[in-house]
Coordinates of C-alpha atoms (C1' of nucleotides) in Angstrom, one line a residue:
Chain A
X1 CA -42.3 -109.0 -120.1
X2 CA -44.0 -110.5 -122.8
X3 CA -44.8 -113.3 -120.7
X4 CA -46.3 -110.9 -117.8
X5 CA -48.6 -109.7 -120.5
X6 CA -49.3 -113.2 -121.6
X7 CA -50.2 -114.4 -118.0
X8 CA -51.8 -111.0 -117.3
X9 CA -54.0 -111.2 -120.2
X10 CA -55.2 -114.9 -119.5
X11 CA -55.6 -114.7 -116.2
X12 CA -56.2 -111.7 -114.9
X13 CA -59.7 -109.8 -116.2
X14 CA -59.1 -106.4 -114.6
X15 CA -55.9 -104.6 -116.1
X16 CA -56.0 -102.9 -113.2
X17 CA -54.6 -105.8 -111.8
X18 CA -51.4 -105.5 -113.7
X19 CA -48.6 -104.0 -111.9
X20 CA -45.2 -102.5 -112.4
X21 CA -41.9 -103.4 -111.5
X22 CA -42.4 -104.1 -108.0
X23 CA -45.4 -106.7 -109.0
X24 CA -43.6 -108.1 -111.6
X25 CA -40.5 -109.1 -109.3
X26 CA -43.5 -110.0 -106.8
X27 CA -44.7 -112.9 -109.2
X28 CA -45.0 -115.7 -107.6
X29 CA -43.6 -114.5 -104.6
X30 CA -47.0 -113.0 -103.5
X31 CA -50.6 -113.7 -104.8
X32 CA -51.3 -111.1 -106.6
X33 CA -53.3 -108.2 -105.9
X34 CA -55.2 -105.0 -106.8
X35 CA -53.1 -101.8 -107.1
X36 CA -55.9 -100.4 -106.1
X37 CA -55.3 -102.2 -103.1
X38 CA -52.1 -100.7 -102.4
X39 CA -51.9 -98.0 -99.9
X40 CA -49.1 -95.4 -98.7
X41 CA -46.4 -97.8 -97.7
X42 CA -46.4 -97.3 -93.8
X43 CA -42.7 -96.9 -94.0
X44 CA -42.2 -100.4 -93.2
X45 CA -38.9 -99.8 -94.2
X46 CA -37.3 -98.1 -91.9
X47 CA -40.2 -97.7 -89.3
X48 CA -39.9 -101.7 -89.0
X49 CA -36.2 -101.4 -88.2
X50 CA -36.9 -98.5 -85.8
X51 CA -39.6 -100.1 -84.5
X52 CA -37.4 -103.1 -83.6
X53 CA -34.7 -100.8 -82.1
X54 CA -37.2 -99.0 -79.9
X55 CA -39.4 -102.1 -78.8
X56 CA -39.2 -103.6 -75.3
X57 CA -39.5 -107.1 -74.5
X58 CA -42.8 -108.1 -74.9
X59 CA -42.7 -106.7 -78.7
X60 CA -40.2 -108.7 -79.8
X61 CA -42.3 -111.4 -81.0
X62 CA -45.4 -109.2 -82.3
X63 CA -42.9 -107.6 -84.6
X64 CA -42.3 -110.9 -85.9
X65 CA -45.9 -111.9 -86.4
X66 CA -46.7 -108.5 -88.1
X67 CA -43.8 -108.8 -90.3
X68 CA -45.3 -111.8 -91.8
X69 CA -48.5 -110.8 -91.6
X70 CA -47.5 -108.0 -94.2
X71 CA -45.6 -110.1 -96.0
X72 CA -48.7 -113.1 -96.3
X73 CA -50.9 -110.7 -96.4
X74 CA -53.3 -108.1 -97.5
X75 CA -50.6 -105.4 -97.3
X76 CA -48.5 -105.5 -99.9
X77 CA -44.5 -103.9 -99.1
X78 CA -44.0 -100.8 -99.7
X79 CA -42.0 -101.1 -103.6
X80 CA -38.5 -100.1 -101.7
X81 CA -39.1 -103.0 -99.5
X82 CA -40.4 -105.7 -101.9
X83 CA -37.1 -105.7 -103.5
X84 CA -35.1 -106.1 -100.3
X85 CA -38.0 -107.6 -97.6
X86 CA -37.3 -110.9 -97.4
X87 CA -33.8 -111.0 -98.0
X88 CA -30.7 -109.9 -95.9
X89 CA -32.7 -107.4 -94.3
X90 CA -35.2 -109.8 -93.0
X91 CA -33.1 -112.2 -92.0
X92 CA -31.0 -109.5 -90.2
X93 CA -34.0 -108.4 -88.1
X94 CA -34.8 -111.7 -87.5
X95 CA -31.5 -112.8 -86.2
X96 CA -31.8 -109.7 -83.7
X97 CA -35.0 -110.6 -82.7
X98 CA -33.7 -113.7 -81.6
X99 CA -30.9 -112.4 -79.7
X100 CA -32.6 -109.9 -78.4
X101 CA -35.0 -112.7 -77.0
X102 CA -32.4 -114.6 -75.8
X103 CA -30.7 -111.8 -73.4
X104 CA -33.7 -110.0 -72.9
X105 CA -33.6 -110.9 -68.8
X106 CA -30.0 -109.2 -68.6
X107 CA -30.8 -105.9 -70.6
X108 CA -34.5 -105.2 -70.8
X109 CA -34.7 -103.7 -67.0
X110 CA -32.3 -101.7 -67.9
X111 CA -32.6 -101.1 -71.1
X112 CA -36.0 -99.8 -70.6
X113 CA -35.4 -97.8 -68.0
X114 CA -32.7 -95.5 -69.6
X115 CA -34.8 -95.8 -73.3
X116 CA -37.7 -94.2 -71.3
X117 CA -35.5 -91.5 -69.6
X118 CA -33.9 -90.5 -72.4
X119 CA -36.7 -90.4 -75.1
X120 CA -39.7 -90.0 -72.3
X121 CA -38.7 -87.9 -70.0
X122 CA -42.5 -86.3 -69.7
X123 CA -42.9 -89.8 -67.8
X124 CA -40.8 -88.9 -65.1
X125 CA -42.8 -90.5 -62.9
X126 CA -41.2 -93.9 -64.1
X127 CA -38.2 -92.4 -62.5
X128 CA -39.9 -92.4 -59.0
X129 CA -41.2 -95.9 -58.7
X130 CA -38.9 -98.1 -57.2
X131 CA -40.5 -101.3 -57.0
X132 CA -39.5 -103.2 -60.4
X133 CA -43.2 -104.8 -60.9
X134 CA -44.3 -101.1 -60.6
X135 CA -42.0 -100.1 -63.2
X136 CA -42.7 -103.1 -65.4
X137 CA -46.0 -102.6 -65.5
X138 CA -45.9 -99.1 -65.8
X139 CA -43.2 -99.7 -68.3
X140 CA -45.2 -102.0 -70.8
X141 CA -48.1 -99.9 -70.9
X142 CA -46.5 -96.7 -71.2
X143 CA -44.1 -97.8 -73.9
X144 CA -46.4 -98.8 -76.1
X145 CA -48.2 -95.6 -75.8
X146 CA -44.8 -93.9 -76.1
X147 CA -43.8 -95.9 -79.1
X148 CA -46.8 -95.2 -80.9
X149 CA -46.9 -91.5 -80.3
X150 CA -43.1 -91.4 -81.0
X151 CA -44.0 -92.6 -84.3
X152 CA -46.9 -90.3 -85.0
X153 CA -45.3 -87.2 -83.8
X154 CA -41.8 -85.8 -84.3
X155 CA -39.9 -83.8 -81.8
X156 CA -37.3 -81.3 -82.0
X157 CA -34.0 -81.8 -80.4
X158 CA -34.3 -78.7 -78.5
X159 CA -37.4 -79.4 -76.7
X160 CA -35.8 -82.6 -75.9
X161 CA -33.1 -81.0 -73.8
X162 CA -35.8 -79.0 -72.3
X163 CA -38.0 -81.6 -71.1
X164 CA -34.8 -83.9 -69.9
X165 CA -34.2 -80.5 -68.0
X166 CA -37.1 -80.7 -66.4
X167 CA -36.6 -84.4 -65.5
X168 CA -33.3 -83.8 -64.3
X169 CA -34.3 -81.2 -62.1
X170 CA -37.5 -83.3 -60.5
X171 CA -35.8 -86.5 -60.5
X172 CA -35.1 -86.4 -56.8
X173 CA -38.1 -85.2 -55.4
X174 CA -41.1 -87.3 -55.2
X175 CA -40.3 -89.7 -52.9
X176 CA -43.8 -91.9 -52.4
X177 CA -45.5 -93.7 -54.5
X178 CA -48.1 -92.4 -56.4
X179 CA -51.9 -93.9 -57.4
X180 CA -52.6 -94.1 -61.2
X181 CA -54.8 -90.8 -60.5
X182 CA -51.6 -88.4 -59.3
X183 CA -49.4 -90.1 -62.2
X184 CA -52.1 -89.2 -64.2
X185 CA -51.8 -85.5 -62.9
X186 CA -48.1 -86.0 -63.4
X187 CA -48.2 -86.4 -66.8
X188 CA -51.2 -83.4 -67.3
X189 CA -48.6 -81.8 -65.4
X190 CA -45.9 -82.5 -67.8
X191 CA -47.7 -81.8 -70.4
X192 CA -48.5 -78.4 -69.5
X193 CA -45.2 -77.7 -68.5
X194 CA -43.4 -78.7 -72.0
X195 CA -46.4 -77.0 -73.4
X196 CA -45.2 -73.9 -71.6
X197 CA -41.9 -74.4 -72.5
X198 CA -42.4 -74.6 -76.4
X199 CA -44.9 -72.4 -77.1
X200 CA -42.6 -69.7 -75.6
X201 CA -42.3 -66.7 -77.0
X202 CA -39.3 -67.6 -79.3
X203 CA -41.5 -70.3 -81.0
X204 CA -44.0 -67.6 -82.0
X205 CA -41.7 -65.1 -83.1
X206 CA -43.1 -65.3 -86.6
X207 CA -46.4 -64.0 -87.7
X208 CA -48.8 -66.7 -88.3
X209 CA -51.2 -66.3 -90.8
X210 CA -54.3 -67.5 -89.4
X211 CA -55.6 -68.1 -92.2
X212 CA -57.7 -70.8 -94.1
X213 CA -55.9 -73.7 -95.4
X214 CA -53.2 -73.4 -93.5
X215 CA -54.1 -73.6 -90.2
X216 CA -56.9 -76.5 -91.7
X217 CA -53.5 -78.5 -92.7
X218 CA -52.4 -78.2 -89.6
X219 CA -55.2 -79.1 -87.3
X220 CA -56.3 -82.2 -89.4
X221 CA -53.0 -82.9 -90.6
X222 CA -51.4 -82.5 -87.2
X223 CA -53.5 -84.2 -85.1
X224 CA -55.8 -86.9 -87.2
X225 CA -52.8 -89.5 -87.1
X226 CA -51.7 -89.0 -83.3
X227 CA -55.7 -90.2 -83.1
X228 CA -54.2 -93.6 -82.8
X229 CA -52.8 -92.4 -79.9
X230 CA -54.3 -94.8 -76.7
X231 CA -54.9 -91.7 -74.8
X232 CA -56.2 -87.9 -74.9
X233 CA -52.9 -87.3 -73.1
X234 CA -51.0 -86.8 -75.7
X235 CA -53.3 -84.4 -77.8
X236 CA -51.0 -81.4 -76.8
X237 CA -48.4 -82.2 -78.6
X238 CA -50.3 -82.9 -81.7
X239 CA -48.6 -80.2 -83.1
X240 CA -45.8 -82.0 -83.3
X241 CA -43.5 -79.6 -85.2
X242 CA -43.2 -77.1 -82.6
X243 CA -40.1 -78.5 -82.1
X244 CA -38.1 -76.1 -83.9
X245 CA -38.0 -73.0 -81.5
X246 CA -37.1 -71.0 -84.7
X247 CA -39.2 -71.9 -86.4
X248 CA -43.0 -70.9 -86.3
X249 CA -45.5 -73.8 -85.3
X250 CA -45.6 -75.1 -88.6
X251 CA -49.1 -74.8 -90.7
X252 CA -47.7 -78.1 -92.5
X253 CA -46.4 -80.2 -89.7
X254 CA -44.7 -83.2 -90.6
X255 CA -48.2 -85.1 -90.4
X256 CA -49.9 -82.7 -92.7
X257 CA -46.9 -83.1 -94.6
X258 CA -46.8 -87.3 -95.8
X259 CA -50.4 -86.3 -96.3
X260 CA -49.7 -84.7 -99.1
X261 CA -46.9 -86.9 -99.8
X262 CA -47.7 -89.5 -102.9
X263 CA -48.1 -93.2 -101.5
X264 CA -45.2 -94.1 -103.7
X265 CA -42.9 -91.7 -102.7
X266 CA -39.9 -92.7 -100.3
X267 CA -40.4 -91.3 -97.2
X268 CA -37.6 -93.0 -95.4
X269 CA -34.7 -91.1 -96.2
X270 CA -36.8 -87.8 -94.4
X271 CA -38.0 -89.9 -91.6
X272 CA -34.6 -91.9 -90.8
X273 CA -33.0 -88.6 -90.8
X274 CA -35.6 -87.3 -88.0
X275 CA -35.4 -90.8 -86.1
X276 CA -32.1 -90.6 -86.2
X277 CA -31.8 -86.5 -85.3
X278 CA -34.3 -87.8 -82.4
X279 CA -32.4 -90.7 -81.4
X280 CA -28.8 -88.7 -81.5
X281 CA -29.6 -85.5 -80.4
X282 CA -28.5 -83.9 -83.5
X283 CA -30.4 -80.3 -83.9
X284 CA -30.8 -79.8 -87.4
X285 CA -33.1 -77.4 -88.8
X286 CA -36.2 -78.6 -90.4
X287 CA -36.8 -76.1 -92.4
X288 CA -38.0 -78.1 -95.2
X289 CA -41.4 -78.9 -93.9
X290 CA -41.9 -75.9 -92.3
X291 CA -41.8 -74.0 -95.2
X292 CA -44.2 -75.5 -97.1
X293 CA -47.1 -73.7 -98.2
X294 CA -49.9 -75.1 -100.0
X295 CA -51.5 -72.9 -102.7
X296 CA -54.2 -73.4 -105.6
X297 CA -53.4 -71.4 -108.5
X298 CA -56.5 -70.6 -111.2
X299 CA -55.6 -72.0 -114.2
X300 CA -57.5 -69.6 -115.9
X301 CA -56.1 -68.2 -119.0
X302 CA -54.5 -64.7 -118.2
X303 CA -55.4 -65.5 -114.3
X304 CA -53.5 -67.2 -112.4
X305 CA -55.3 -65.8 -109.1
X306 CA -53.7 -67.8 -106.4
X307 CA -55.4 -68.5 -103.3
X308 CA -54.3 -70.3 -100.4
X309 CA -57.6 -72.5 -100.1
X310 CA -59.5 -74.9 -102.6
X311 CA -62.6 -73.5 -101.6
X312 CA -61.4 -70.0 -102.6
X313 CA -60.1 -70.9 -105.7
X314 CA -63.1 -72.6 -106.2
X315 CA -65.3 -70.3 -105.6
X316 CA -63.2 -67.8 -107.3
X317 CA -63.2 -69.8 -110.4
X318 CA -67.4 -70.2 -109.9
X319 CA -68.0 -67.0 -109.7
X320 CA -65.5 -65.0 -111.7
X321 CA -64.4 -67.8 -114.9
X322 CA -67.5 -70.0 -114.4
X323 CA -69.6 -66.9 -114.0
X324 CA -72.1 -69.0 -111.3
X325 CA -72.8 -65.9 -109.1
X326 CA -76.1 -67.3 -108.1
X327 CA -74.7 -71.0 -106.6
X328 CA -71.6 -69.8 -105.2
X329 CA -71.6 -72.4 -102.8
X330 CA -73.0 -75.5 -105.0
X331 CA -70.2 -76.9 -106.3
X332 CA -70.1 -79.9 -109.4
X333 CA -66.5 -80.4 -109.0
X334 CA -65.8 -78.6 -112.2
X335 CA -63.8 -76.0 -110.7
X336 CA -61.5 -78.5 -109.9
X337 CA -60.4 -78.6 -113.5
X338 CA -59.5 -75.2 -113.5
X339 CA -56.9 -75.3 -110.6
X340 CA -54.2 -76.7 -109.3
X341 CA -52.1 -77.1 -106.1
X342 CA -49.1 -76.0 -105.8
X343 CA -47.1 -76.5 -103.1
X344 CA -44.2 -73.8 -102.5
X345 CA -41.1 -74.1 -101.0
X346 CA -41.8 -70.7 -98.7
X347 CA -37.6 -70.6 -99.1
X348 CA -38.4 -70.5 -102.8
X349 CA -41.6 -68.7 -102.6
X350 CA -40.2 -65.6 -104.2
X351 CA -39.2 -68.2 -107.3
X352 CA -42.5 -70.1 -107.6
X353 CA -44.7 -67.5 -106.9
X354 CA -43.3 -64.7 -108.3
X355 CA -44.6 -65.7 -111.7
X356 CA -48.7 -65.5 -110.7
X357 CA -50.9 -62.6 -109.9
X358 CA -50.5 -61.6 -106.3
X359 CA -54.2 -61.5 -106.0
X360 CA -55.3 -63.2 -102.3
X361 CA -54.8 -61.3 -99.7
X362 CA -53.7 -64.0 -97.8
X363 CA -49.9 -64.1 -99.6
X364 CA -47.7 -62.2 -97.5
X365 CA -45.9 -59.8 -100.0
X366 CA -46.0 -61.4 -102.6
X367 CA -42.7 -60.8 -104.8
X368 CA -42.8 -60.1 -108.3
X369 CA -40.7 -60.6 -111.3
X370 CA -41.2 -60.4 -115.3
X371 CA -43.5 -63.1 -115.2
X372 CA -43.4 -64.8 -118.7
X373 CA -46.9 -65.7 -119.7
X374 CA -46.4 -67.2 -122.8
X375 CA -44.2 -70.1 -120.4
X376 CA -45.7 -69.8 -117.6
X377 CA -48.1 -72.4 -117.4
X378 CA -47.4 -75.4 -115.3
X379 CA -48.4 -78.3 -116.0
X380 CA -52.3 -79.5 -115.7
X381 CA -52.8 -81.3 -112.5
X382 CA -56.0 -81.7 -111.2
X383 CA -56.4 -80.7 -107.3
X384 CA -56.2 -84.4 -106.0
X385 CA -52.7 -85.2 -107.2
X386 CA -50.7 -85.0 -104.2
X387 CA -47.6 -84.8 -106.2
X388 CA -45.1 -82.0 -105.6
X389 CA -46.1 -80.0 -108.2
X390 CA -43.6 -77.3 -108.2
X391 CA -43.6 -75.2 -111.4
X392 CA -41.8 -77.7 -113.2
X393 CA -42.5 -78.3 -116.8
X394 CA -43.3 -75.1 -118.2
X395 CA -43.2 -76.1 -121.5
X396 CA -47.1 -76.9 -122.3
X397 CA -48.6 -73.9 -124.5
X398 CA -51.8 -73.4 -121.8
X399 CA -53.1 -74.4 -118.9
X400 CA -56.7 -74.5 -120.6
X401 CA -55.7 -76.8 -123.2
X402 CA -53.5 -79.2 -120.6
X403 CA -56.7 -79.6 -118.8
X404 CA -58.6 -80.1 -121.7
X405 CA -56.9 -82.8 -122.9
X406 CA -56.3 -84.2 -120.0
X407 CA -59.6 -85.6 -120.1
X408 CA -59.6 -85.7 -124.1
X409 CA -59.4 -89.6 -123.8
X410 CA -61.9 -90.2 -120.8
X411 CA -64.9 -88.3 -122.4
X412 CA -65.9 -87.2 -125.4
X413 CA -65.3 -84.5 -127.3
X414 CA -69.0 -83.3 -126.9
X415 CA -67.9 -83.2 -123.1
X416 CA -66.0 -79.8 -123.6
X417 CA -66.2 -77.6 -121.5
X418 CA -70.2 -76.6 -120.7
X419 CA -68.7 -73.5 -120.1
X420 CA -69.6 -69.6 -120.8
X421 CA -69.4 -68.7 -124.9
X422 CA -65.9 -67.0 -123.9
X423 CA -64.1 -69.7 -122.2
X424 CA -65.2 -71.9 -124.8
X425 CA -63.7 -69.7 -127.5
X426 CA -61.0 -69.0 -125.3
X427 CA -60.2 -72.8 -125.2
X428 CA -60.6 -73.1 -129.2
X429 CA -57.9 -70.8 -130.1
X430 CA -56.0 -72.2 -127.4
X431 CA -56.2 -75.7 -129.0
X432 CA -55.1 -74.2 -132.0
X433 CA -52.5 -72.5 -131.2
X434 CA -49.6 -74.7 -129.6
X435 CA -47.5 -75.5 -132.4
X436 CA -47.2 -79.2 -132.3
X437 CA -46.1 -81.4 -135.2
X438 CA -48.5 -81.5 -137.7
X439 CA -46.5 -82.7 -140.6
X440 CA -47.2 -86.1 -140.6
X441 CA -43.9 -87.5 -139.3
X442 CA -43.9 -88.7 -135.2
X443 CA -43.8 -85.5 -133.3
X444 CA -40.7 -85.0 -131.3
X445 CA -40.7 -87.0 -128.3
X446 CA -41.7 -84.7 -125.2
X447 CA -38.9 -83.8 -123.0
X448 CA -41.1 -83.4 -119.9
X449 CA -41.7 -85.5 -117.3
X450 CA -45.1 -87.7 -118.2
X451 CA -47.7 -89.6 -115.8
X452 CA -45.4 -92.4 -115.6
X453 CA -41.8 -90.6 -115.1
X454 CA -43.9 -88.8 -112.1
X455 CA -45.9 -91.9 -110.9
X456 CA -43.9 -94.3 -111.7
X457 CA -45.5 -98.0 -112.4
X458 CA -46.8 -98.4 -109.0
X459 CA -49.4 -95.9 -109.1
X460 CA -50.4 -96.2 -112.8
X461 CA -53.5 -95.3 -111.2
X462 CA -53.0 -91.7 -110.6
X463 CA -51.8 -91.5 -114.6
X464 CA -53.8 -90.1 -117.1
X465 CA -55.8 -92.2 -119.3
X466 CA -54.0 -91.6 -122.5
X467 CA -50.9 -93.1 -120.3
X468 CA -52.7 -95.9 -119.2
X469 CA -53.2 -96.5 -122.7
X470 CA -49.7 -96.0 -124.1
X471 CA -51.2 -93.0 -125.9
X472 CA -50.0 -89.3 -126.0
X473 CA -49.7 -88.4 -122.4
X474 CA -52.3 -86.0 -121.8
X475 CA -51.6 -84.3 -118.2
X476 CA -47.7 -83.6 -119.0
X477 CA -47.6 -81.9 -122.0
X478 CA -44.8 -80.7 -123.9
Chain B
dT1 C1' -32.4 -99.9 -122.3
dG2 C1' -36.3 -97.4 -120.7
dT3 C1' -39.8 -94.5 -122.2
dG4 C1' -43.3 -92.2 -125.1
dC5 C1' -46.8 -93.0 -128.1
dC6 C1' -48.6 -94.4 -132.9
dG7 C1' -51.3 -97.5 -135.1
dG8 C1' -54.3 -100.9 -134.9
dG9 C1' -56.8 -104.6 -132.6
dT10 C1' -60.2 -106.0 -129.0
dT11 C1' -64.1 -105.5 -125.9
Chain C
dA1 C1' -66.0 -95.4 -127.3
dA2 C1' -63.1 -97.4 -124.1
dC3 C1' -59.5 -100.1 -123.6
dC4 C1' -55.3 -102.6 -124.7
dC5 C1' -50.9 -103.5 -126.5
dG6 C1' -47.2 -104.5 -130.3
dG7 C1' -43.7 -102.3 -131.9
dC8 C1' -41.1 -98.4 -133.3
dA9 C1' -38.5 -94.1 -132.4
dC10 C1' -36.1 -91.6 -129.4
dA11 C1' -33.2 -90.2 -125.5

DNA sequence: TGTGCCGGGTT
DNA sequence: AACCCGGCACA
């Protein structure tokens, strides 16, 4: 450690450039490299192995060469995979590669044929052709364009067996060949017929808010990744979480989801699960992405006005708290301070929410119960963390004076809020009143969670400053 | 042993 | 003032 610091200090000039864990077992290893550099781990982890599993032929090798691209490269492993990546695992994969290589003439006809049924069966048209140079090259480009928009998009089990039903039942039929045009039509044809099947009736049983951020989520969570996509085919099943016929298409599909997922946060045990639920045929209900709900909650002393978009709690918190009737829509960002997301477990809703004002019209009955003001406050995030931020710690004394000091050590003091006369009393007596240890000795060691229990090393980034500088945390208070 | 953060040094 | 970190206390 104290050699880290040593070689830090001397050699790098940016502390940014110092790392946790995962860059301190990277020493040497790996050049090292910016944290800012880091982005969401692409679930190497598991995606790779998947990946490998699901690839044809031709792939084989480009697996390889992206594998040590990562690994050379700019991309730095995911943390879970740092540890691990070039060990066993690697050399696992590797060793498969190879024999996969090596008997790819005996199984890959095959092997791609019934991978393409089973998990494509929207591309029954690769079912008519007979002539194996046909299929081949059908096959390559169609798998990659499969294997990409397996990966972006998750399906449910159920519509699965539907759309093998509809294979099934065609897979006799079409006995000519087709041009590149009618399979084109074929799969438009497809598409609208899965469409059908899974926006049936069932799948809207429950009343879907149309309403602001939640649709929003959807549309540019649900569909911005499958942009990747080769094709405009595949845009209708963007929203990929229909899959669940019981459950409503989901405002947060599993895209929108990771978005709001922290880059550090292990993804694979979710994502395995649904390969693997994809892979086996194993309904199982998804209920937990479907039922979150992404709210902003006014941190306002005695508000606590939840809205179910930023730019209503924004401009609730302009016009009402900030009292800027006039610029309603000019906004310096300073709301931001004053709210945070919250993101509620719809299963749990009645928990979570049931402590703030049922104020937007937008909650759906909002349940009540005693709500206990004097705890209530959660802890002072500011919009951007995309932390889970369930109403955790409940132990800071106000949500004014979390977000005051959360930027205690990045300003000023003169910075304090330019706010109205009242919220700048308000925030005085606030500051005053939490009971901390003022009698000289260490104050007792806060039992919350701080910036780096929550971050962890890897994003020391996303901590507040006074974390960053071993000082009082200032975001988590106790 | 890991974490929080005080106290003090450096830039 | 911003930043950094040694080192101590605590869990």
């Amino acid at each position: 450690m104290q050699a880290r610091r040593l070689a830090k200090r001397s050699s790098m000039g940016s502390r940014r450039l110092s790392a946790g864990p995962a860059a301190a077992q990277a020493d040497g290893a790996r050049p090292p490299k910016p944290e800012s550099a880091w982005r969401p781990p692409r679930r190497e982890g598991s995606a790779a192995a998947v990946e490998e599993e699901d690839e044809d032929e031709d792939v084989v090798v480009e697996v390889e060469e992206e594998e040590e691209e990562e690994e050379g490269g700019l991309g730095s492993p995911p943390p879970a995979l740092s540890a691990h990546g070039k060990g066993p695992l690697r050399a696992s994969l590797k060793a498969t590669s190879i024999k996969r290589e090596m008997t790819f003439p005996a199984f890959h006809q095959e092997d791609v044929k019934t991978d393409i049924s089973q998990k494509l069966p929207d591309q029954q048209f690769l079912l008519f052709t007979t002539k194996e140079e046909d299929l081949k090259t059908a096959e390559t480009k169609k798998t990659s364009r499969v294997h990409e928009y397996e990966k972006e998009n998750t399906r449910s089990v159920c519509l699965l067996e539907q759309k093998r039903k509809v294979v099934s039942s065609n897979i006799d039929v079409p006995p000519a060949r087709k041009s590149p045009e009618e399979l084109d039509m074929d799969k438009v044809t497809a598409a609208m017929v899965l469409t059908s099947l899974s926006t049936s009736p069932l799948v809207r049983s429950p009343p879907i808010r149309p309403n602001e951020s939640l649709n929003g989520s959807w549309k540019e969570g649900g569909f911005v990744p499958s942009s990747t996509s080769s094709s405009g085919y595949w845009s209708w099943n963007a929203p990929s979480d229909q899959s669940n016929p019981s459950t409503p298409s989901p405002p947060l599909s599993a895209d929108s989801f990771k978005t709001f997922r922290t880059p550090s946060q292990p993804d694979d045990g979710i994502d395995e699960a649904e390969t693997s639920n994809l892979l086996f045929d194993e309904p199982i209900p998804r209920k937990r992405k479907n039922s979150m709900k992404v709210m902003f909650k006014c941190l306002w002393k005695n508000c606590g006005k939840v809205l179910s978009t930023a730019a209503g709690i924004q401009k609730h918190i302009r016009t009402i708290h900030l009292g800027r009737v006039g610029e309603s829509d000019y906004s310096d960002g300073e709301e931001d301070f004053y709210y945070t997301e919250i993101r509620l477990n719809t299963d749990s809703v009645a928990d979570g929410l049931s402590s703030l004002s049922p104020v937007s019209p937008s909650l759906a009955s909002p349940p009540s119960f005693p709500t206990q003001d004097a705890i209530r406050p959660e802890t002072s995030c500011a919009k951007t963390e995309t932390k889970l931020m369930t109403p955790l710690s409940r132990s800071a004394p106000t949500n004014l004076y979390l977000v005051h000091t959360d930027h205690a050590y990045q300003v000023s003091p003169t910075h304090n809020r330019p706010a109205g006369s009242g919220e700048q009393k308000q925030s005085h007596t606030v500051l005053s009143s939490p009971p901390r240890v003022a009698f000289g000795l260490r104050k007792p060691r806060g039992e919350g969670k701080k910036c780096r229990k929550v971050y962890g090393m890897e994003n020391r980034d996303m901590w507040c400053t006074a974390c960053r500088w071993k000082k009082a945390c200032q975001r988590f208070i106790d």
